[in-house]
Each structure stands twice: as C-alpha cells, then as structure tokens.
Short mmCIF file of C-alpha atoms in Angstrom, two decimals:
data_model
loop_
_atom_site.label_atom_id
_atom_site.label_comp_id
_atom_site.label_asym_id
_atom_site.label_seq_id
_atom_site.Cartn_x
_atom_site.Cartn_y
_atom_site.Cartn_z
CA ASP A 6 115.32 111.90 101.83
CA VAL A 7 111.72 112.20 100.25
CA LYS A 8 112.00 108.97 97.24
CA VAL A 9 108.56 108.73 96.06
CA THR A 10 106.07 110.91 96.84
CA GLN A 11 102.26 110.71 95.60
CA SER A 12 100.68 113.48 94.60
CA SER A 13 97.47 113.51 96.78
CA ARG A 14 97.39 111.50 101.05
CA TYR A 15 93.29 111.69 100.15
CA LEU A 16 90.88 112.34 97.24
CA VAL A 17 87.20 111.93 96.82
CA LYS A 18 85.98 111.65 93.26
CA ARG A 19 82.46 111.09 92.14
CA THR A 20 81.23 107.98 89.58
CA GLY A 21 82.15 108.49 85.92
CA GLU A 22 84.86 111.57 86.90
CA LYS A 23 88.41 110.88 85.46
CA VAL A 24 90.75 110.44 88.24
CA PHE A 25 94.40 111.19 87.52
CA LEU A 26 96.93 109.61 90.63
CA GLU A 27 100.32 111.11 90.15
CA CYS A 28 103.73 109.67 91.41
CA VAL A 29 107.77 111.00 91.15
CA GLN A 30 110.66 109.48 92.25
CA ASP A 31 113.88 111.12 92.72
CA MET A 32 116.08 107.73 92.36
CA ASP A 33 116.77 107.64 88.56
CA HIS A 34 114.66 104.17 88.49
CA GLU A 35 113.29 102.59 85.58
CA ASN A 36 110.50 100.19 86.95
CA MET A 37 107.03 102.17 88.76
CA PHE A 38 103.91 100.30 89.71
CA TRP A 39 100.65 101.16 90.45
CA TYR A 40 99.20 99.19 93.33
CA ARG A 41 96.01 98.81 95.64
CA GLN A 42 95.37 97.79 98.63
CA ASP A 43 91.96 96.13 99.87
CA PRO A 44 91.51 95.05 103.61
CA GLY A 45 91.78 91.39 103.36
CA LEU A 46 93.34 91.33 99.78
CA GLY A 47 96.76 92.23 100.11
CA LEU A 48 98.59 94.64 97.61
CA ARG A 49 97.65 93.56 94.07
CA LEU A 50 99.73 95.02 90.99
CA ILE A 51 97.60 96.88 88.49
CA TYR A 52 100.05 98.39 86.02
CA PHE A 53 103.90 98.71 86.08
CA SER A 54 106.56 100.28 83.97
CA TYR A 55 109.91 99.67 83.34
CA ASP A 56 111.02 102.14 80.67
CA VAL A 57 109.67 105.82 79.41
CA LYS A 58 106.20 104.99 77.10
CA MET A 59 106.63 101.78 78.33
CA LYS A 60 104.10 100.16 80.10
CA GLU A 61 102.53 95.92 81.29
CA LYS A 62 99.86 95.01 82.88
CA GLY A 63 99.59 93.75 85.80
CA ASP A 64 96.68 91.56 87.39
CA ILE A 65 94.16 93.93 87.76
CA PRO A 66 94.65 96.06 85.02
CA GLU A 67 90.91 96.48 84.14
CA GLY A 68 89.00 100.10 84.55
CA TYR A 69 92.78 101.77 84.75
CA SER A 70 95.46 102.94 82.69
CA VAL A 71 98.91 104.40 83.21
CA SER A 72 100.95 106.96 80.96
CA ARG A 73 104.70 107.16 81.72
CA GLU A 74 106.29 110.08 79.38
CA LYS A 75 108.68 110.80 82.00
CA LYS A 76 111.39 108.60 83.67
CA GLU A 77 110.23 109.87 87.40
CA ARG A 78 106.91 110.29 86.48
CA PHE A 79 104.27 107.65 86.76
CA SER A 80 100.29 108.34 86.69
CA LEU A 81 97.43 106.21 87.64
CA ILE A 82 94.10 106.91 85.31
CA LEU A 83 91.01 105.95 86.38
CA GLU A 84 88.90 106.78 83.05
CA SER A 85 85.70 106.66 84.90
CA ALA A 86 85.70 105.82 88.18
CA SER A 87 83.24 103.35 89.95
CA THR A 88 82.70 103.10 93.63
CA ASN A 89 83.85 99.44 93.31
CA GLN A 90 87.62 101.50 92.82
CA THR A 91 87.37 103.11 95.91
CA SER A 92 90.75 102.07 97.88
CA MET A 93 94.07 102.93 99.10
CA TYR A 94 96.08 103.07 96.12
CA LEU A 95 100.15 102.73 96.09
CA CYS A 96 103.28 103.62 94.25
CA ALA A 97 106.45 101.84 94.14
CA SER A 98 109.69 102.54 92.32
CA PHE A 99 112.24 100.23 91.58
CA GLY A 100 116.08 100.26 90.10
CA GLY A 101 115.93 96.59 88.76
CA ASP A 102 118.92 94.69 90.15
CA GLU A 103 117.73 92.21 91.99
CA ARG A 104 119.64 93.19 95.18
CA THR A 105 118.08 96.50 95.51
CA GLU A 106 114.95 97.50 97.65
CA ALA A 107 111.75 98.81 96.31
CA PHE A 108 110.64 101.91 97.51
CA PHE A 109 107.12 102.92 98.40
CA GLY A 110 105.00 106.57 98.64
CA GLN A 111 102.51 107.24 101.32
CA GLY A 112 99.70 106.04 99.41
CA THR A 113 96.37 107.60 97.88
CA ARG A 114 93.39 106.93 99.69
CA LEU A 115 90.57 107.30 97.04
CA THR A 116 87.02 107.32 97.82
CA VAL A 117 84.79 107.44 95.19
CA VAL A 118 81.14 108.41 95.82
CA LEU B 30 107.63 84.13 88.16
CA ALA B 31 108.17 82.38 92.13
CA LYS B 32 104.82 82.84 94.38
CA THR B 33 105.31 82.78 97.63
CA THR B 34 103.12 81.09 100.77
CA GLN B 35 103.12 82.78 104.33
CA PRO B 36 100.60 82.28 107.07
CA ILE B 37 97.95 85.44 107.47
CA SER B 38 98.39 85.71 110.91
CA MET B 39 100.41 85.71 113.44
CA ASP B 40 99.83 86.87 117.46
CA SER B 41 102.77 87.41 119.90
CA TYR B 42 103.90 89.31 122.79
CA GLU B 43 106.53 91.61 124.11
CA GLY B 44 109.62 90.46 124.55
CA GLN B 45 109.35 87.23 122.43
CA GLU B 46 110.89 85.97 119.58
CA VAL B 47 108.74 86.05 116.42
CA ASN B 48 109.58 84.27 113.39
CA ILE B 49 107.44 83.98 110.03
CA THR B 50 108.62 81.10 107.36
CA CYS B 51 107.63 82.00 103.72
CA SER B 52 107.85 79.43 101.17
CA HIS B 53 108.44 80.02 97.70
CA ASN B 54 109.49 76.77 96.50
CA ASN B 55 110.29 77.47 92.38
CA ILE B 56 112.64 80.37 93.15
CA ALA B 57 114.74 80.73 90.19
CA THR B 58 118.93 81.14 90.24
CA ASN B 59 119.55 84.84 90.11
CA ASP B 60 116.36 85.50 92.35
CA TYR B 61 117.11 87.41 95.88
CA ILE B 62 114.53 87.00 99.28
CA THR B 63 113.06 90.54 100.55
CA TRP B 64 110.85 91.40 102.92
CA TYR B 65 108.63 94.65 103.86
CA GLN B 66 106.75 95.96 106.86
CA GLN B 67 103.75 97.47 106.26
CA PHE B 68 102.16 99.65 109.20
CA PRO B 69 98.67 101.04 108.62
CA SER B 70 97.81 103.55 106.20
CA GLN B 71 101.54 103.39 105.07
CA GLY B 72 103.46 101.86 101.88
CA PRO B 73 105.51 98.96 102.85
CA ARG B 74 109.09 99.45 103.88
CA PHE B 75 111.98 97.07 103.71
CA ILE B 76 113.46 95.61 106.00
CA ILE B 77 116.07 92.87 105.01
CA GLN B 78 117.16 90.80 101.74
CA GLY B 79 118.99 87.37 101.50
CA TYR B 80 120.25 84.88 99.08
CA LYS B 81 120.97 82.62 101.20
CA THR B 82 122.60 81.11 104.88
CA LYS B 83 121.69 83.71 107.22
CA VAL B 84 121.54 87.54 107.01
CA THR B 85 121.57 89.86 110.02
CA ASN B 86 120.54 93.66 110.49
CA GLU B 87 119.45 96.07 113.42
CA VAL B 88 115.68 95.38 112.63
CA ALA B 89 115.73 90.92 112.01
CA SER B 90 116.93 88.31 111.04
CA LEU B 91 116.82 86.20 107.79
CA PHE B 92 117.38 82.40 107.68
CA ILE B 93 117.57 80.35 104.39
CA PRO B 94 118.45 77.06 104.22
CA ALA B 95 120.59 75.64 101.00
CA ASP B 96 117.67 74.34 99.19
CA ARG B 97 116.30 78.29 99.23
CA LYS B 98 113.10 77.01 99.00
CA SER B 99 111.83 78.74 101.94
CA SER B 100 112.94 81.59 103.99
CA THR B 101 112.52 82.59 108.03
CA LEU B 102 112.00 86.03 109.17
CA SER B 103 113.40 86.35 112.71
CA LEU B 104 112.31 89.60 114.76
CA PRO B 105 113.99 89.71 118.19
CA ARG B 106 112.19 90.77 121.09
CA VAL B 107 109.33 92.04 119.32
CA SER B 108 107.35 95.53 120.64
CA LEU B 109 104.07 96.55 120.81
CA SER B 110 105.14 99.08 117.31
CA ASP B 111 106.24 95.91 115.49
CA THR B 112 102.80 94.97 114.76
CA ALA B 113 102.45 95.52 111.35
CA VAL B 114 101.81 93.40 108.17
CA TYR B 115 105.28 91.15 106.46
CA TYR B 116 105.81 90.21 103.01
CA CYS B 117 107.92 88.24 101.70
CA LEU B 118 108.96 88.60 98.13
CA VAL B 119 111.18 86.95 95.42
CA ASP B 120 112.54 89.61 93.60
CA PRO B 121 112.21 89.35 90.36
CA SER B 122 115.44 89.25 87.78
CA GLU B 123 115.23 91.60 84.72
CA ALA B 124 114.43 88.48 82.64
CA ALA B 125 111.31 88.06 84.28
CA GLY B 126 110.40 91.36 83.42
CA ASN B 127 110.90 93.05 86.77
CA LYS B 128 107.30 92.51 87.76
CA LEU B 129 107.07 93.27 91.78
CA THR B 130 104.28 91.58 93.02
CA PHE B 131 103.49 90.71 96.21
CA GLY B 132 101.18 87.97 98.57
CA GLY B 133 98.63 88.90 101.32
CA GLY B 134 101.59 89.00 103.92
CA THR B 135 101.39 87.86 107.50
CA ARG B 136 99.37 90.25 109.62
CA VAL B 137 101.46 90.46 113.04
CA LEU B 138 99.88 91.37 116.39
CA VAL B 139 102.13 91.86 119.22
CA LYS B 140 99.92 92.13 122.62
CA PRO B 141 101.38 93.25 125.77
#
C-alpha cells in the first residue's frame, strides 16, 4: 500500500557535504513536491515539479536544487549543507486533478552538524 | 492563488465536537477545498474534500457556505488520538500551476 517513499527516515550530515534526499512514488503522478517543516513554521514549499525534467521554485528554494529525471522519482539536493538546513523534509505526490488528494512520504529528519 | 487563514491552535476535551474554520476569500471557481491531518513525525494525510454545501465521511464533516469564502471542518466526539495539526488547503487547478501551498495549520489538542 506504499505510495510515496523517501529514501531515509533519519540522516546526519556534516556542514559542507552534498546531500541527496530521494523520493519515489508509485501512482504515476505528474506533480511532486518537496517541503521542509520546522517547529512553528508549518509546511514550506521548497521546489515542485509538474513533469519530467521540469521544476519550479517554491517559497524557499535558496540553498536547494532538485532533479526529476524519471516521472516516479524526485530528488532534493543540498549542494553544501549548512546547519540552518537541519529540518524535517517531506516529499509529496499529486495527480493534478483538483479533485484528487496529495500523498506524502514519511519524512526525512535531517541533522546537519 | 487562494490564500487560507485558520486559527493557530484549539483545545478541546474528549467526546466534544471540534470545529475549525478556514477562510479562503480568493477561492477560484474550479478550486476544491481539502483538509489534511498531520500527526507528529509523520507526513500529512488527506481527511476530507468538498466543493460546496456539506460533505461527510467516516472521519469528519466539511461545511462550505454558498459563497465558498470559508469552510468549517467538524470533528465529532474527538478522542485523544485526534490531537494533530489540521491544514486547510485550496487545491490548485492546472491553470494555477498545481502549486500546493500549505498554511500554518491549526494545532488541535484534545485533553482527557
């Protein structure tokens, strides 16, 4: 019954490292999203993609990039991790029809030390 | 894109009904209203969606007035396990670029 899978549940990385967060969905959805969630700040959209090789900046794209080489996979990249990127990262998948729901992964809790 | 406004937090007691109202004054004709529930350390999950009037499922009811500028999520007879953050979302149409943006949500605390 798994629909959206994030590659890691917990991750600890060092400052300056290049970090890849992977997300895979099995629903053939066109739209995929990356959010970060910090206490008191809700879900903030980092990047989203509406098709293979297409990407759009969300509300807080600085310090991040993304890759969508295949429809089912959407990767979030931290080119040079910093301590202020310590957060919970959530991936979501959405069919695009306004009457459908979005499905979320279980989240990756990233700590940058 | 329609922006939503909802209370930051609400407290309740077991067995009570909880009503959370969300304002979305700029909702577009094609937009649906969707509510998600999020437990700590988990991703949000869908609970209910509607376009107008009233929708009910096994978890909640959703009331939408005729002007659709607000909606109210109703959780009947809450239990401790309903403690969570509830997000109101106005679903984007393809014309809006399918940008799913969540607001801050409403933190509901159910007390014994």
